[in-house]
Coordinates of C-alpha atoms in Angstrom, one line a residue:
X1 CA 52.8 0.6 -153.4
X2 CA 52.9 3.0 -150.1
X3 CA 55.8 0.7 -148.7
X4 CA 58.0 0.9 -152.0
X5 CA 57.3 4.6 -152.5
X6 CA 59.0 5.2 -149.3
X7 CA 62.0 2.8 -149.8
X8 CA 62.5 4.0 -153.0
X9 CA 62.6 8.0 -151.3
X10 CA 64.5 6.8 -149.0
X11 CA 67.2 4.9 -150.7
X12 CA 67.2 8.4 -153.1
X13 CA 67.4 10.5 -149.6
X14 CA 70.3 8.7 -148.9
X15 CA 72.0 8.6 -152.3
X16 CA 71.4 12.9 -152.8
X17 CA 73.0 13.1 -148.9
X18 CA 75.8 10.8 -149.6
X19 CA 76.5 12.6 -152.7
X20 CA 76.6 16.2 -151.2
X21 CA 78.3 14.8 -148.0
X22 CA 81.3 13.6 -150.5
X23 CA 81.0 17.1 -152.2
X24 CA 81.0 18.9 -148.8
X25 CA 84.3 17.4 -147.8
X26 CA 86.2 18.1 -151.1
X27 CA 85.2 21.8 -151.2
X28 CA 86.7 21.7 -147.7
X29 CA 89.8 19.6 -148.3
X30 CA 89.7 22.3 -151.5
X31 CA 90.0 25.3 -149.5
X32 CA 92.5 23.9 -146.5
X33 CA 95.1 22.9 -149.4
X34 CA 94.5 26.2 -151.2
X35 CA 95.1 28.2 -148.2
X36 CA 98.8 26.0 -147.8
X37 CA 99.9 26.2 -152.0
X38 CA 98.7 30.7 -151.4
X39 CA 100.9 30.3 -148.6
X40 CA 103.7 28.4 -150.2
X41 CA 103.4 30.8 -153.0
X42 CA 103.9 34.1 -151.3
X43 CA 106.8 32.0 -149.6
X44 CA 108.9 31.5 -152.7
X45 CA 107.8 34.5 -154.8
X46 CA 109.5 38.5 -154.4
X47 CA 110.2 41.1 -157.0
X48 CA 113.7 40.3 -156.5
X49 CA 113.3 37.0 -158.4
X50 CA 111.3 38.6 -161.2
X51 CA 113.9 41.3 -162.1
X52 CA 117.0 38.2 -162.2
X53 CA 114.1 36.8 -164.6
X54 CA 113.3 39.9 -166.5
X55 CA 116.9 40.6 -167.0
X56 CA 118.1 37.0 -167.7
X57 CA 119.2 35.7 -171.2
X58 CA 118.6 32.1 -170.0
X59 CA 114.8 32.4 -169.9
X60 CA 112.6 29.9 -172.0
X61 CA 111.2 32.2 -175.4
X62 CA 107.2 32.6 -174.8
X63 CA 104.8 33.2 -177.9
X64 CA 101.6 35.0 -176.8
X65 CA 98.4 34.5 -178.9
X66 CA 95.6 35.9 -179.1
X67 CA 92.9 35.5 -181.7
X68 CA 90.4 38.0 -182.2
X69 CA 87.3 38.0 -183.9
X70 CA 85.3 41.5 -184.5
X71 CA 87.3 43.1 -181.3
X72 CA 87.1 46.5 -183.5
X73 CA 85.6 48.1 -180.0
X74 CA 88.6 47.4 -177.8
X75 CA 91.4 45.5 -179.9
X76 CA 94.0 49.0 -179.7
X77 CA 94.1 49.0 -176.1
X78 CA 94.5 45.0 -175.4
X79 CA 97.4 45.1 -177.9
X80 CA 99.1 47.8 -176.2
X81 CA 98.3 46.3 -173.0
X82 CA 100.4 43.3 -174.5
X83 CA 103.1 45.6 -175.6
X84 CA 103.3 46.4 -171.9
X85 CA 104.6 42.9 -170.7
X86 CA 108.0 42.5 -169.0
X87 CA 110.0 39.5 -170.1
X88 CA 113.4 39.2 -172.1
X89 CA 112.3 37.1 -174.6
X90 CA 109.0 37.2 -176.3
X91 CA 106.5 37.9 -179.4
X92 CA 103.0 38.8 -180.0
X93 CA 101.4 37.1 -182.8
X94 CA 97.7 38.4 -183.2
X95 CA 95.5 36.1 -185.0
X96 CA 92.5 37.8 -186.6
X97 CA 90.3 35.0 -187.8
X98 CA 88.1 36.8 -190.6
X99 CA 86.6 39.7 -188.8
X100 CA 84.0 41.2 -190.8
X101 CA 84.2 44.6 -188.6
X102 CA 87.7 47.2 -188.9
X103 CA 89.7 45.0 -186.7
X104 CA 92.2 44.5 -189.5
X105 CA 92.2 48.1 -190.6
X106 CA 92.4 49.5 -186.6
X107 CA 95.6 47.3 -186.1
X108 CA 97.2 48.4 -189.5
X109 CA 97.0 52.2 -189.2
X110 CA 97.9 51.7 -185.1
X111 CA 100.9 49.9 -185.3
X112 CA 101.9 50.9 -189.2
X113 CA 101.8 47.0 -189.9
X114 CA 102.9 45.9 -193.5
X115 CA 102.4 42.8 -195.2
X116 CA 105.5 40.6 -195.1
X117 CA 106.5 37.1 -196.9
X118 CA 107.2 34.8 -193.7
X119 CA 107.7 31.0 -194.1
X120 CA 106.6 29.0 -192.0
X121 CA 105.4 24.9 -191.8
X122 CA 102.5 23.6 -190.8
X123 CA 102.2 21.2 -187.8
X124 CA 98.9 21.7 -187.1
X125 CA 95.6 21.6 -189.1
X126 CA 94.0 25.3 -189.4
X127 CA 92.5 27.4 -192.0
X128 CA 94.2 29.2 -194.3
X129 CA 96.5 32.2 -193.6
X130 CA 96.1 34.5 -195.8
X131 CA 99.1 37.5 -194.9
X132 CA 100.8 38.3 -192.2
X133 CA 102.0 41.2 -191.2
X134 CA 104.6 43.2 -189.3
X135 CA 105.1 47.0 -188.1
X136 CA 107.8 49.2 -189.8
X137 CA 108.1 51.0 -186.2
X138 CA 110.7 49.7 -184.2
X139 CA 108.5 49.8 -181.1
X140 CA 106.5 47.1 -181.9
X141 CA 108.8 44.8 -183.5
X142 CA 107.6 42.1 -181.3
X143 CA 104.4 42.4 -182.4
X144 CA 103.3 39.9 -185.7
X145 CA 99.4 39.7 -186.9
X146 CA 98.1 37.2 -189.0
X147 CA 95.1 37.4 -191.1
X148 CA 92.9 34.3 -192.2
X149 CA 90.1 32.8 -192.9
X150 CA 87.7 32.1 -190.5
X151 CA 87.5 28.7 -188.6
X152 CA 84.4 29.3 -186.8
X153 CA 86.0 28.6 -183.5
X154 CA 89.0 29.9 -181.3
X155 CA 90.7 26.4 -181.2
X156 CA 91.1 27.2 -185.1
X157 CA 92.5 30.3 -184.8
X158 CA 95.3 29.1 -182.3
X159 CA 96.3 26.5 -183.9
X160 CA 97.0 29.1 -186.8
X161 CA 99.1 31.0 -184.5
X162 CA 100.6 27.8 -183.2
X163 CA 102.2 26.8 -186.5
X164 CA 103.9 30.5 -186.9
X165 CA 105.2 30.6 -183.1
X166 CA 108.9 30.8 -182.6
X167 CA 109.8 30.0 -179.2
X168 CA 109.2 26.8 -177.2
X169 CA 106.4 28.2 -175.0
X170 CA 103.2 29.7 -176.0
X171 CA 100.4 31.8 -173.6
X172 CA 97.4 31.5 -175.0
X173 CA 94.7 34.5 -174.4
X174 CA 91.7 36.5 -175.9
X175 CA 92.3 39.5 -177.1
X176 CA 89.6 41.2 -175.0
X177 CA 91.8 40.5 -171.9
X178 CA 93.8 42.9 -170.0
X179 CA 96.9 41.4 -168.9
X180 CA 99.2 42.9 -165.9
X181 CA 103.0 43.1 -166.9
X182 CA 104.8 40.8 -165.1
X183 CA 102.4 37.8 -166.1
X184 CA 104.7 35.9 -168.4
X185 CA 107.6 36.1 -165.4
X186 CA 104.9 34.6 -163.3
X187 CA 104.2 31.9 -165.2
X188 CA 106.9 31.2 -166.7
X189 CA 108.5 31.2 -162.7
X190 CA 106.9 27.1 -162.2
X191 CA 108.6 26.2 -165.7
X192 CA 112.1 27.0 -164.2
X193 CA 111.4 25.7 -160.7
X194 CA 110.4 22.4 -161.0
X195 CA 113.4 20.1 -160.1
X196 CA 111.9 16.5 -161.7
X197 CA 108.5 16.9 -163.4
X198 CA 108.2 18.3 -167.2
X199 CA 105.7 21.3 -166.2
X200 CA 103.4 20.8 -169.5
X201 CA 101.0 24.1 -168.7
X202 CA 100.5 27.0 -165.6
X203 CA 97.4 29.3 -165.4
X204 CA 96.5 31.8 -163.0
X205 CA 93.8 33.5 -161.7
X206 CA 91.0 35.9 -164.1
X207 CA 89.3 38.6 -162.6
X208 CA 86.7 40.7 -163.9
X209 CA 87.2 43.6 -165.9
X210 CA 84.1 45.1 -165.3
X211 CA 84.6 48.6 -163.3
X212 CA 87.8 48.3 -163.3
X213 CA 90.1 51.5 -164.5
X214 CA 92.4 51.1 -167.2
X215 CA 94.4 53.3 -168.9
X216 CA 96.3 52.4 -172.3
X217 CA 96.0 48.9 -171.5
X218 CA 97.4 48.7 -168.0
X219 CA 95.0 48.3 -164.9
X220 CA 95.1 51.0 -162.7
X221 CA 92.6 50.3 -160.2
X222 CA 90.5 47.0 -159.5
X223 CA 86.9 47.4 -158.2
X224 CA 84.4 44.7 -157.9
X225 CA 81.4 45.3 -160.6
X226 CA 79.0 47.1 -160.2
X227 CA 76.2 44.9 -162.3
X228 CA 75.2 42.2 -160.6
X229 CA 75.8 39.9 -163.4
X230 CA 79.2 40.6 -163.9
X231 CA 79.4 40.6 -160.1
X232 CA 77.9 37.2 -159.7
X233 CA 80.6 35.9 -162.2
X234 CA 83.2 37.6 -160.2
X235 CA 82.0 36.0 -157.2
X236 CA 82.5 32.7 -158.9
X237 CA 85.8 33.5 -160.4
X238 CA 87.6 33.7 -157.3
X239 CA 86.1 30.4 -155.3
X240 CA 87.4 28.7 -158.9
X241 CA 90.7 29.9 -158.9
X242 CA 91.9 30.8 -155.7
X243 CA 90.0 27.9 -153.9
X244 CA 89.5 25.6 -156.2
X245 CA 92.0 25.5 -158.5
X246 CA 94.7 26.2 -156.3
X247 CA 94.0 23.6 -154.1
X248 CA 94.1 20.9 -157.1
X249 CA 97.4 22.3 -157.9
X250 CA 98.7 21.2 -154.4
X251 CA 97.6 17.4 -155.7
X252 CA 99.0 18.2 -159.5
X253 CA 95.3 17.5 -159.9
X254 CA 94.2 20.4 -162.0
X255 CA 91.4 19.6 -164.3
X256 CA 92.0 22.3 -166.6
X257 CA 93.5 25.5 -167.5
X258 CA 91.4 28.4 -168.8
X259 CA 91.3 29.7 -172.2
X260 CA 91.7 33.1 -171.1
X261 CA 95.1 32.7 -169.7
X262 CA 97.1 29.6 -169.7
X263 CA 100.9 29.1 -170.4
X264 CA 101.3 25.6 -172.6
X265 CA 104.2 23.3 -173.3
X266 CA 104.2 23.7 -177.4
X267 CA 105.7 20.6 -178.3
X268 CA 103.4 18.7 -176.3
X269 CA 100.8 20.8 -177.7
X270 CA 102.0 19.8 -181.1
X271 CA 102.3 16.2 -180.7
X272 CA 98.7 15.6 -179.5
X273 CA 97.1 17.3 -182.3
X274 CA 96.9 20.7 -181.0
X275 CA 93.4 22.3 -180.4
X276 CA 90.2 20.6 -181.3
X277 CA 88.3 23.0 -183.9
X278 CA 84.9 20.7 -183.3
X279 CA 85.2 21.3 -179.6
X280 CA 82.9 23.5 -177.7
X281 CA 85.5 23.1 -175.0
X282 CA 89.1 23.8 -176.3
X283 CA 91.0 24.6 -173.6
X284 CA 89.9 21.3 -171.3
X285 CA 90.2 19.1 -174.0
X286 CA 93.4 20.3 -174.8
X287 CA 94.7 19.7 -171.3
X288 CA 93.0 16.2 -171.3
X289 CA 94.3 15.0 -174.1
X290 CA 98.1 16.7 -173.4
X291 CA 98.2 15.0 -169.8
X292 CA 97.0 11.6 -172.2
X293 CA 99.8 12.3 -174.0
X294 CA 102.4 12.3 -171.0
X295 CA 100.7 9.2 -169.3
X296 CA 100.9 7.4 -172.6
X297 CA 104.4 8.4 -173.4
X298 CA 105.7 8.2 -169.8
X299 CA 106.5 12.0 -169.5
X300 CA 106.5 12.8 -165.6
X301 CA 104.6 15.9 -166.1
X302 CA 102.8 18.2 -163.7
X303 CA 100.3 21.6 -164.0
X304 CA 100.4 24.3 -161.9
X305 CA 98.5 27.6 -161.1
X306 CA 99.3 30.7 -159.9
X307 CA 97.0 32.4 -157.0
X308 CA 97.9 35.8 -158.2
X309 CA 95.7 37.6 -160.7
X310 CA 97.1 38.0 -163.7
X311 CA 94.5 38.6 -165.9
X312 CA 91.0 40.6 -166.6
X313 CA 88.6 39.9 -168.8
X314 CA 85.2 41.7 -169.7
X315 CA 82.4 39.3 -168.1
X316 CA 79.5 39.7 -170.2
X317 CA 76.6 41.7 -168.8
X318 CA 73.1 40.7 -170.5
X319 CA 71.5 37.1 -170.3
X320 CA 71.8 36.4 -174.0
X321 CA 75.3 36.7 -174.0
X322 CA 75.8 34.7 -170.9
X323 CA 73.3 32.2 -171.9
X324 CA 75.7 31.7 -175.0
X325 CA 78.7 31.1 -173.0
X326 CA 77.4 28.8 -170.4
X327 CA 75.7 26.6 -172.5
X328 CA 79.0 26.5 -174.7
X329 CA 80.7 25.4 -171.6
X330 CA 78.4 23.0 -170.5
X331 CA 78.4 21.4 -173.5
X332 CA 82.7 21.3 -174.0
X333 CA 82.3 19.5 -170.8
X334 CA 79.8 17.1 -172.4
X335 CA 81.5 16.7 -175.5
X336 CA 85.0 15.8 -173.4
X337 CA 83.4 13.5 -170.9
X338 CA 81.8 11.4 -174.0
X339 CA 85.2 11.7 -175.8
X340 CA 87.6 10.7 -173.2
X341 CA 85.7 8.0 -171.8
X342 CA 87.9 5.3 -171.6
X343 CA 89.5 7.2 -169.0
X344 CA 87.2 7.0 -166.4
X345 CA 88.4 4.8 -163.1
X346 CA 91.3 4.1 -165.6
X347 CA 94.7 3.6 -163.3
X348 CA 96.7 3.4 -166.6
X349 CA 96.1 7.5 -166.7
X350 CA 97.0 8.4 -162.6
X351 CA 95.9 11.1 -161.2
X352 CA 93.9 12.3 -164.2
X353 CA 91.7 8.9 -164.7
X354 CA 91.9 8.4 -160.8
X355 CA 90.6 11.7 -159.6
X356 CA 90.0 14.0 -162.1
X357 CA 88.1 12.6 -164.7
X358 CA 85.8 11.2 -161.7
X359 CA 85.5 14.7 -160.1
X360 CA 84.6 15.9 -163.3
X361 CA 81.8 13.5 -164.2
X362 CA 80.2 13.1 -161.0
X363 CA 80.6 17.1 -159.4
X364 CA 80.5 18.9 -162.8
X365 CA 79.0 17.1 -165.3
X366 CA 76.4 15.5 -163.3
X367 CA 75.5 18.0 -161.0
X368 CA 72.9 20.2 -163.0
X369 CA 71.1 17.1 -163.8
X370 CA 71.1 15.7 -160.4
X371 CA 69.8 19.7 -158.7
X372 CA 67.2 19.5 -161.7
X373 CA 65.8 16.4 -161.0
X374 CA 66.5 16.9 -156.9
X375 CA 63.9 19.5 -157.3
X376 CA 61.4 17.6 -159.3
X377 CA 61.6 14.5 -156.9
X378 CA 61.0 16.7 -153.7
X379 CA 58.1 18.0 -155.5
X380 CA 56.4 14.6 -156.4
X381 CA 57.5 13.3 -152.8
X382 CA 56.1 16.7 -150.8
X383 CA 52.9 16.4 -153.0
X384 CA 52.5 12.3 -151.4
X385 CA 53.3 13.1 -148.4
X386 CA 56.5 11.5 -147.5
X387 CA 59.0 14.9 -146.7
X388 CA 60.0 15.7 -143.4
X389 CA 59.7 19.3 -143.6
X390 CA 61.7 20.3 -140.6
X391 CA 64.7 18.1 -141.5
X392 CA 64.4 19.4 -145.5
X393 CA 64.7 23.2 -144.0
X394 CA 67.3 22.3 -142.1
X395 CA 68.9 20.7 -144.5
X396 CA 68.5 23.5 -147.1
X397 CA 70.0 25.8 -144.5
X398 CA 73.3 24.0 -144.2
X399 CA 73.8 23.9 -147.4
X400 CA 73.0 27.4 -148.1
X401 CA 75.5 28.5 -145.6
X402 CA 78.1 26.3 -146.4
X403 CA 78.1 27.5 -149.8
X404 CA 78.0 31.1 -148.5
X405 CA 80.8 30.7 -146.2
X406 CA 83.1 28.5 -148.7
X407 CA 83.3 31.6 -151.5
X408 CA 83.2 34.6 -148.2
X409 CA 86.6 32.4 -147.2
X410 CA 87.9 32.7 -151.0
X411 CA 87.3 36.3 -150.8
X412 CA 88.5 37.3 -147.6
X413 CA 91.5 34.8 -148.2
X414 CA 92.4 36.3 -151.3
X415 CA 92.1 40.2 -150.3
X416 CA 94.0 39.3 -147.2
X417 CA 96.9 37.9 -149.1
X418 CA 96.8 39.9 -152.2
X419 CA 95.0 43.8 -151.2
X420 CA 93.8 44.0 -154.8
X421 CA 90.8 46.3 -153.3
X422 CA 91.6 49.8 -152.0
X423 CA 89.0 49.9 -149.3
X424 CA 87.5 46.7 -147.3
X425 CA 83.8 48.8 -147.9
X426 CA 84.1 47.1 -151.7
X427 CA 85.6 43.3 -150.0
X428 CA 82.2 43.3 -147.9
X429 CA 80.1 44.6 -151.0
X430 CA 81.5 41.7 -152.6
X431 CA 81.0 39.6 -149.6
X432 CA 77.3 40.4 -149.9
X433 CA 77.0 39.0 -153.5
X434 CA 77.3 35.0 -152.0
X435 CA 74.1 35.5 -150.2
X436 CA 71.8 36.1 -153.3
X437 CA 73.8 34.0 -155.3
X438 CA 72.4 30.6 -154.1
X439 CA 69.1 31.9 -155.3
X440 CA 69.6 34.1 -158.2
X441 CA 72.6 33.4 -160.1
X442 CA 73.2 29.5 -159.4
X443 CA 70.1 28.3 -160.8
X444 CA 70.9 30.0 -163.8
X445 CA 73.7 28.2 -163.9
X446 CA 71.9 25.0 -163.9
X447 CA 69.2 26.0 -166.6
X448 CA 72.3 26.8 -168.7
X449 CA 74.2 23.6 -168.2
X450 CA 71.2 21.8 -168.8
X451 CA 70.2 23.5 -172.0
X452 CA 73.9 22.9 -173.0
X453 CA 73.9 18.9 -172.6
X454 CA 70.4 18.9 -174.4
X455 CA 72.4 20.8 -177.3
X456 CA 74.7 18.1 -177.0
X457 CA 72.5 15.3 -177.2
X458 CA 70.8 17.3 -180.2
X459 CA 73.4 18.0 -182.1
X460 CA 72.3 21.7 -182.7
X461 CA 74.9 24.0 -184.9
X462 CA 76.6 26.8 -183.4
X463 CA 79.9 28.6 -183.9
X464 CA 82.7 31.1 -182.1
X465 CA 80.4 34.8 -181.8
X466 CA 80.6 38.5 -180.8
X467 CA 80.4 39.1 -177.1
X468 CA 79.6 42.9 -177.9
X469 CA 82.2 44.1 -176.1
X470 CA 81.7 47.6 -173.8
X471 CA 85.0 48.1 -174.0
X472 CA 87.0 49.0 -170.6
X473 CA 87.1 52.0 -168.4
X474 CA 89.9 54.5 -168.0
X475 CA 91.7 56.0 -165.2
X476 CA 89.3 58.8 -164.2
X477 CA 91.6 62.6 -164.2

């Protein structure tokens, strides 16, 4: 038994180093290819292009959604931060899916909105709508908000807002995010620049909202949080984006774009069904089943993501609330993987069934469980005997300073290029966050992800709630 114990920790020694070895390597391919699309990026883009844009009659129509559900705290300010946005061509529908707080009354007496007859047909399933209305001020006559009954998920509530949108393009967003002006020029800037390839969606980076200053809607001065929880997520946030995702969009490899912000193709949209109200997951399955779509239909497509924040969102700031919203993520990723199956290693689907859909399973999906039961294995083999303590420190070590120095190079890398901090005194406070990461936030993270497959497997109930919103800060006078 002695002799297969060892071949058997062995053979799993090997598996767990092969496995990080691979994961190693991407995160570094990740960040060299990142480093070239930032570059690219700053290459092509100037304010010069964006007032030709701004001031151009030929640029695509974008509908900008955002659903809110009880958002009485802070829904005035992130409308008129959405009144703020700079493009020629645009609307604002805002979806209130059966708030039960004064979210309806607050945007009525704000923005003197009136109930209106508006026709409209419906492509995509949704509850009902029950009245829309629009303001009899001038100002905001690009503003529309519907009211309906609730779907008990976001996906429900956009796809209402889907079936009233005018133009070709729609951004999708929450209403607790704080957008900066120029962000549908900036998205819409991939759209109008690809030469071959139908561009079917474009994100861009989300920051945290936390400590930040805002006044009437508009950031006026970033600042990483303060919490450490909101800090940790922060932290996170920019490895995703500016390492991560930037660098799939240098393959046309992204996996998915966010809820919070993310520009979408509407016809495509349309034509695959729209949002999934039973998904825990909306925005990834969207994208998963829109890039089926194009594979299946032969539509050259391509995604792409812009390195430049665009967006802030309030990150939330207690356990309970950030227990809810991992696990909900954790289990959209369970619920797609399960779905989309037949994708998996599947050439007929490219890069998506090729890369993707692998990288997904085997670094996302699979990851939690594999740290979980990492740990329980190296207990049972320390407890017989058969670790070699010195190579497991060692081992540990790397590994802990890899991870530190892959998100201090997505920091630096992004501060360098961008200067969204005042002072480099906050970059190395945030610098500092990396280092108790590993140990305090990232096995969170695991716990959460784990608890989320099990509600998977389970089945258990749960629907789209409250984030108890502190609403944001303003410009100090």
């Amino acid at each position: 038994m002695t002799g297969i114990a060892e071949t058997l920790a062995r053979i799993y020694e090997g598996a767990i180093f092969v496995y990080g070895l691979v994961l190693l390597l991407t995160y570094a391919m990740l960040a060299i290819l990142s480093i070239i699309a930032v570059r690219q990026y700053v290459k092509r883009s100037s304010y010069h292009q964006l007032n030709l844009l701004a001031g151009s009659p030929l640029a695509p129509g974008i509908t900008v959604l955002a659903p809110a559900f009880n958002e009485g705290l802070t829904i005035i300010s992130n409308v008129r931060s959405l009144l703020t946005l700079n493009y020629p061509r645009y609307e604002i529908i805002i979806i209130n899916d059966g708030s039960t707080d004064n979210t309806m009354e607050q945007l009525v007496d704000e923005f003197k909105l009136v109930e209106v007859d508006f026709a409209f047909t419906v492509k995509i399933r949704s509850q009902p709508i029950r009245r829309v209305f629009k303001s009899t001020d001038p100002a905001y006559s690009s503003l529309l908000v519907i009211d309906k009954v609730n779907g008990k998920s976001k996906a429900d509530a956009v796809n209402a807002g889907i079936n009233i949108a005018t133009f070709d393009y729609f951004l999708c967003t929450d209403v607790d995010c704080i957008l900066h002006k120029d962000t549908l020029l900036e998205l819409i800037k991939p759209v109008m620049q690809e030469p071959k390839k139908r561009v079917i969606a474009i994100g861009a980076t989300l920051r945290i909202a936390n400590s930040c200053e805002f006044d009437e809607g508009v950031m006026t001065r970033m600042r990483p949080p303060r919490q450490l929880l909101p800090r940790f997520q922060e932290v996170e946030y920019i490895r995703a984006f500016v390492l991560g995702k930037m660098g799939w969009s240098y393959l046309n490899c992204v996996p998915n774009v966010s809820g919070g912000l993310g520009l979408f193709d509407k016809e495509i949209a349309i034509r695959c069904g729209g949002y999934d109200h039973s998904s825990f997951g909306e925005d990834m399955e969207l994208m998963t089943r829109m890039c089926r779509y194009a594979y299946d239909n032969r539509i050259d497509y391509a995604i792409r993501y812009i390195p430049k924040t665009l967006c802030w969102t309030e990150a939330p700031t207690s356990l309970k609330i950030f227990r809810r919203q991992r696990t909900r993520w954790a289990r959209g990723l369970a619920q797609l993987t399960f779905a989309h199956f037949g994708m998996f290693f599947n050439p007929r689907y490219g890069k998506m069934g090729l890369v993707i859909f692998p990288y997904n399973f085997f670094f996302e999906l699979l990851a939690p469980i594999i740290e979980f039961t990492g740990i329980i294995v190296y207990i049972v083999l320390s407890i017989m005997g058969y670790i070699n303590w010195p190579y497991a420190l060692l081992l540990l070590l790397f590994v802990y300073t890899y991870s530190v120095m892959i998100t201090t190079i997505a920091i630096l890398w992004d501060q360098i290029t961008f200067r969204y901090y005042k002072s480099w005194r906050e970059v190395l406070y945030l610098c500092m966050t990396p280092f108790m990461e590993f140990l305090l936030y990232h096995p969170l993270i695991v716990f959460f992800s784990l608890q989320g497959y099990y509600y998977f497997l389970t089945g258990k109930k749960s629907t789209w709630g409250n984030m108890q919103r502190q609403g944001f800060g303003k410009k100090k006078s």
